[in-house]
Amino acid sequence: MTAQNQIIEALNAARHIVVLTGAGVSAESGIPTFRDPLTGLWQRFDPMELASAQAFRRNPALVWGWYEWRRMKVMQAQPNPAHRALARLAKHTPQMILVTQNVDDLHERAGSRDVIHLHGSLLQPRCFACAREPQSRLPVPNEPEQGRELEPPRCEHCGGRLRPGVVWFGESLPEAALSRAFSAAQEADLLLVVGTSGVVYPAAELPTIARSVGARVIHINPQLSLEDGDWGIAGAAGEILPQLIA
Ligand code: BJW
Ligand code: ZN
């Protein structure tokens, strides 16, 4: 653990901050993380049954129904103090780039602009066959239950099934988002890593890139694991970030 004042000073002095967020930043908005031991989605659901293209091919209705349940949870959720503190930090930093692995829109709804979404969005489906996005927005889901199967809507261009606009295991990340995130990390003097277990690649390379150019890496997470030279505060993002960015 590092003293809070040291971290506040580093944030004040930084010219180019990159923030990398994960599911933990939305946990206090009521969106479950993936790997937390009691509440994580992967405790209750098998990622290979739900978060892969093979799973969608096998049972599109099961996968679509699960993502509609998650989309509804996001639509009902509100940004929390962590999202708001990060939006405020951007206003007080010469250059700040926010990179998220999250598929929700809570950073945007808290006022952050130009958020880089490495793993896509729950709210922007595309066609599984031709990859085109539908012209019309998806309707608000009517209270889907977890586990309820739901036939995906059809593509208006080719008649293929719509799929969630997220990045599944084994799929490439959106190229432009990934290259912007890597370039930002190469130019950063401070990388703030909030609420991610840091186990999923290539997002997990960002701290390595930042360290390689001499940037300070600072973690906010109730489960801190620090590499040599990194700093961190153990705690919930919604409590710690507003104190750091007051
Ligand atoms: C709090 C908190 C509070 C709690 N405040 N904090 C090397 C070896 C083996 C495999 C690979 C490898 N390199 C790449 C791969 C393959 C794979 C991968 O990385 N696997 C690893 C698991 C090993 N990567 C991929 O497949 C990626 N694609 C790719 O690499 O393409 C090229 C390629 C193709 C084929 C083969 C090899 C390479 C794609 C990854 C896509 C990830 N998709 C998901 C699902 C998105 C869709 C959906 O939402 O359903 O993205 S998986 C899931 O994990 C989701 C998340 O974005 C991602 C990261 O999770 P995150 O955000 O860190 O959440 P958690 O739950 O893990 O952690 C929460 C943290 O919050 C914890 O630390 C808590 O303590 C903390 N916390 N409360 C602050 N209040
Ligand atoms: Zn199509």
XYZ file of C-alpha atoms and ligand atoms in Angstrom:
327
model
C 0.000 0.000 0.000
C 1.182 3.483 -0.778
C 0.352 6.623 1.185
C -2.626 8.401 -0.284
C -0.764 11.735 -0.335
C 2.017 10.340 -2.505
C -0.568 9.205 -5.018
C -2.389 12.535 -4.956
C 0.917 14.293 -5.662
C 1.685 11.957 -8.542
C -1.770 12.549 -10.042
C -1.296 16.302 -9.729
C 2.127 16.227 -11.359
C 1.212 13.884 -14.240
C 0.917 15.378 -17.721
C -0.404 12.319 -19.510
C -2.552 9.928 -17.525
C -3.974 6.724 -18.912
C -6.715 5.050 -16.893
C -7.477 1.357 -17.400
C -10.726 0.185 -15.842
C -12.314 -3.210 -15.412
C -15.488 -4.671 -14.021
C -14.628 -3.576 -10.457
C -15.307 0.063 -11.349
C -18.948 -0.806 -12.088
C -19.374 -3.210 -9.162
C -20.708 -0.484 -6.894
C -23.344 0.286 -9.542
C -24.658 -3.249 -9.057
C -23.065 -4.769 -12.174
C -21.424 -8.070 -11.221
C -17.721 -8.573 -11.971
C -16.519 -11.747 -13.693
C -14.072 -13.324 -11.279
C -14.893 -12.114 -7.762
C -15.086 -15.258 -5.610
C -18.694 -14.935 -4.414
C -20.416 -12.545 -6.781
C -18.528 -12.954 -10.079
C -20.462 -14.008 -13.193
C -18.023 -16.842 -13.893
C -18.909 -18.356 -10.496
C -22.441 -18.974 -11.715
C -22.050 -19.217 -15.473
C -19.565 -21.078 -17.641
C -17.773 -18.596 -19.943
C -17.332 -21.251 -22.623
C -21.115 -21.837 -22.674
C -21.873 -18.117 -22.985
C -18.955 -15.927 -24.003
C -17.603 -17.525 -27.155
C -18.563 -17.733 -30.814
C -18.804 -21.540 -30.514
C -21.362 -21.108 -27.726
C -23.395 -18.724 -29.895
C -23.320 -21.157 -32.812
C -24.398 -23.993 -30.515
C -27.214 -22.168 -28.760
C -27.827 -18.605 -29.961
C -30.994 -18.210 -27.865
C -29.213 -19.140 -24.635
C -26.392 -16.692 -25.315
C -28.662 -13.869 -26.552
C -30.990 -14.308 -23.563
C -28.083 -14.073 -21.126
C -26.750 -10.912 -22.760
C -30.228 -9.355 -22.799
C -30.411 -9.999 -19.062
C -27.047 -8.254 -18.642
C -28.063 -5.391 -20.958
C -31.129 -4.818 -18.823
C -29.009 -4.711 -15.657
C -26.771 -2.075 -17.251
C -29.731 0.002 -18.419
C -31.135 -0.040 -14.878
C -27.767 0.839 -13.288
C -26.424 4.309 -12.567
C -22.821 5.537 -12.628
C -21.202 5.509 -9.194
C -18.746 7.904 -7.500
C -15.792 6.109 -9.136
C -17.097 6.807 -12.663
C -17.781 10.406 -11.708
C -14.356 10.918 -10.110
C -12.646 9.698 -13.298
C -14.695 12.091 -15.422
C -13.579 14.878 -13.065
C -9.919 13.792 -13.229
C -9.936 14.268 -17.010
C -10.907 17.911 -16.542
C -7.875 18.540 -14.317
C -5.224 16.700 -16.311
C -3.477 18.080 -19.412
C -4.131 14.799 -21.204
C -6.081 11.817 -19.945
C -7.186 8.769 -21.897
C -9.710 6.391 -20.415
C -9.461 2.795 -21.595
C -12.059 0.354 -20.351
C -12.583 -3.370 -20.655
C -16.185 -2.828 -19.621
C -19.056 -3.353 -22.011
C -21.387 -0.975 -20.164
C -21.787 2.776 -20.813
C -21.436 3.999 -17.230
C -18.237 6.008 -17.880
C -19.999 7.903 -20.670
C -23.086 8.471 -18.542
C -20.828 9.888 -15.799
C -19.482 12.440 -18.301
C -16.320 10.816 -19.689
C -15.717 11.479 -23.368
C -13.853 9.405 -25.987
C -13.774 6.281 -23.860
C -11.815 3.481 -25.523
C -13.822 0.243 -25.230
C -11.441 -2.669 -25.684
C -14.111 -5.361 -25.334
C -16.953 -3.711 -27.224
C -20.392 -2.817 -25.952
C -23.451 -4.641 -24.699
C -25.558 -1.921 -26.273
C -24.405 -2.165 -29.886
C -25.141 -5.588 -31.417
C -24.036 -6.583 -34.888
C -24.835 -9.335 -37.341
C -23.112 -12.664 -36.665
C -23.071 -13.341 -40.423
C -22.244 -10.010 -42.119
C -21.044 -7.921 -39.118
C -23.246 -4.958 -40.033
C -24.919 -3.059 -37.212
C -28.708 -2.632 -37.217
C -30.003 0.844 -38.080
C -32.535 0.853 -35.289
C -31.691 0.636 -31.604
C -32.588 -2.530 -29.762
C -35.822 -2.219 -27.814
C -35.610 -2.035 -24.025
C -35.609 -5.667 -22.921
C -38.684 -6.666 -20.989
C -37.397 -8.124 -17.749
C -35.455 -11.054 -19.155
C -34.525 -13.558 -16.473
C -31.079 -15.054 -16.134
C -31.145 -18.386 -17.925
C -34.225 -17.576 -20.076
C -33.567 -18.351 -23.723
C -34.433 -15.672 -26.231
C -34.195 -15.956 -30.013
C -31.850 -13.197 -31.348
C -33.387 -10.655 -33.738
C -32.499 -10.962 -37.425
C -30.218 -8.692 -39.438
C -32.125 -6.269 -41.652
C -29.476 -6.609 -44.402
C -28.851 -10.347 -44.708
C -31.287 -12.083 -42.362
C -28.468 -13.438 -40.164
C -28.739 -13.499 -36.396
C -27.702 -10.460 -34.356
C -25.031 -11.110 -31.750
C -23.933 -8.980 -28.805
C -21.313 -6.403 -29.809
C -18.773 -7.645 -27.270
C -15.404 -9.346 -27.715
C -15.551 -13.017 -26.849
C -12.603 -15.224 -25.927
C -10.514 -16.064 -28.963
C -11.751 -13.020 -30.900
C -9.605 -10.062 -31.883
C -10.125 -6.779 -30.131
C -11.308 -3.825 -32.251
C -8.109 -2.811 -34.000
C -8.436 0.967 -33.695
C -9.290 0.781 -29.995
C -6.375 -1.508 -29.234
C -3.834 0.535 -31.142
C -5.036 3.793 -29.535
C -4.766 2.169 -26.101
C -1.257 0.836 -26.760
C -0.053 4.207 -28.109
C -1.539 5.994 -25.112
C 0.270 3.649 -22.711
C 3.528 4.316 -24.574
C 3.103 8.041 -24.001
C 1.816 7.880 -20.436
C 3.662 9.142 -17.415
C 1.055 7.592 -15.105
C -1.222 4.589 -15.574
C -4.101 4.283 -13.135
C -5.463 0.729 -13.057
C -8.874 0.464 -11.446
C -10.958 -2.613 -10.692
C -9.441 -5.207 -12.979
C -7.954 -8.594 -12.186
C -5.496 -7.981 -15.047
C -5.657 -11.552 -16.317
C -7.190 -11.009 -19.743
C -4.882 -10.262 -22.671
C -4.118 -8.107 -24.542
C -5.571 -5.521 -22.092
C -3.272 -6.918 -19.391
C -0.264 -5.745 -21.406
C -1.009 -2.075 -20.807
C 0.725 -1.926 -17.396
C 3.771 -3.702 -18.867
C 3.942 -1.169 -21.699
C 3.561 1.761 -19.297
C 6.301 0.439 -16.996
C 8.611 -0.053 -19.977
C 8.457 3.681 -20.742
C 9.016 4.624 -17.111
C 5.431 5.486 -16.195
C 4.229 5.053 -12.622
C 1.545 2.372 -12.359
C -1.025 2.909 -9.608
C -3.691 0.353 -8.693
C -7.002 0.824 -6.913
C -8.481 -2.542 -6.007
C -9.751 -4.260 -2.843
C -7.471 -7.174 -3.850
C -4.152 -5.448 -4.506
C -1.383 -7.256 -6.289
C 1.567 -4.976 -6.981
C 4.539 -5.483 -9.250
C 7.873 -3.992 -8.157
C 7.718 -0.205 -8.301
C 3.925 -0.044 -8.631
C 1.866 1.855 -6.097
C -1.621 1.074 -4.891
C -4.438 1.550 -2.463
C -6.522 -1.416 -1.337
C -10.187 -0.495 -1.379
C -13.339 0.053 -3.344
C -13.009 2.428 -6.296
C -16.161 4.331 -5.327
C -14.625 5.178 -1.964
C -10.972 5.708 -2.871
C -11.187 7.607 -6.183
C -13.346 10.484 -4.885
C -10.817 10.973 -2.053
C -7.902 11.045 -4.491
C -9.622 13.311 -6.985
C -11.428 15.653 -4.607
C -13.093 -3.898 -7.415
C -14.282 -3.642 -6.747
C -14.539 -2.301 -6.359
C -14.177 -5.768 -7.191
N -13.657 -1.356 -6.664
N -12.236 -2.951 -7.697
C -2.204 -16.173 -23.035
C -2.488 -17.388 -22.431
C -3.761 -17.964 -22.541
C -4.763 -17.337 -23.235
C -4.466 -16.125 -23.817
C -3.212 -15.560 -23.723
N -3.231 -14.395 -24.424
C -4.470 -14.205 -24.900
C -5.219 -15.258 -24.550
C -6.630 -15.496 -24.817
C -7.569 -14.680 -23.976
C -7.064 -14.456 -22.557
O -6.510 -13.435 -22.194
N -7.284 -15.389 -21.706
C -6.846 -15.250 -20.303
C -8.037 -15.472 -19.389
C -5.671 -16.124 -20.078
N -7.794 -13.408 -24.627
C -8.603 -13.329 -25.647
O -9.174 -14.309 -26.108
C -8.791 -11.950 -26.255
N -8.569 -12.008 -27.643
C -7.359 -12.237 -28.159
O -6.380 -12.320 -27.439
O -7.342 -12.352 -29.519
C -6.148 -12.854 -30.122
C -6.111 -14.353 -29.883
C -7.015 -15.144 -30.524
C -6.999 -16.538 -30.288
C -6.077 -17.096 -29.404
C -5.176 -16.268 -28.746
C -5.194 -14.882 -28.992
C -10.231 -11.511 -26.064
C -10.580 -11.300 -24.643
C -12.045 -10.936 -24.527
C -12.475 -10.872 -23.074
N -13.889 -10.925 -23.024
C -14.542 -10.784 -21.745
C -16.025 -10.977 -21.972
C -16.616 -9.798 -22.715
C -18.020 -10.062 -23.060
C -18.895 -10.094 -21.859
O -18.999 -9.093 -21.147
O -19.507 -11.140 -21.648
O -14.255 -9.507 -21.201
S -13.939 -11.890 -20.516
C -14.120 -10.772 -19.178
O -12.810 -10.515 -18.618
C -14.593 -9.457 -19.797
C -13.754 -8.456 -19.071
O -13.652 -7.250 -19.805
C -12.438 -9.166 -18.915
C -11.575 -8.628 -17.800
O -12.182 -8.795 -16.566
P -12.042 -7.669 -15.441
O -12.681 -6.435 -15.903
O -10.641 -7.604 -14.994
O -12.995 -8.289 -14.304
P -12.638 -9.376 -13.185
O -13.915 -9.898 -12.685
O -11.644 -10.343 -13.668
O -11.922 -8.533 -12.044
C -12.639 -7.585 -11.281
C -11.656 -6.858 -10.394
O -12.340 -5.823 -9.713
C -11.042 -7.762 -9.310
O -9.643 -7.524 -9.271
C -11.689 -7.261 -8.014
O -10.840 -7.378 -6.883
C -11.963 -5.838 -8.359
N -13.079 -5.193 -7.630
N -14.974 -4.789 -6.554
C -12.526 -1.672 -7.283
N -15.692 -1.943 -5.660
Zn -26.233 -9.440 -41.676
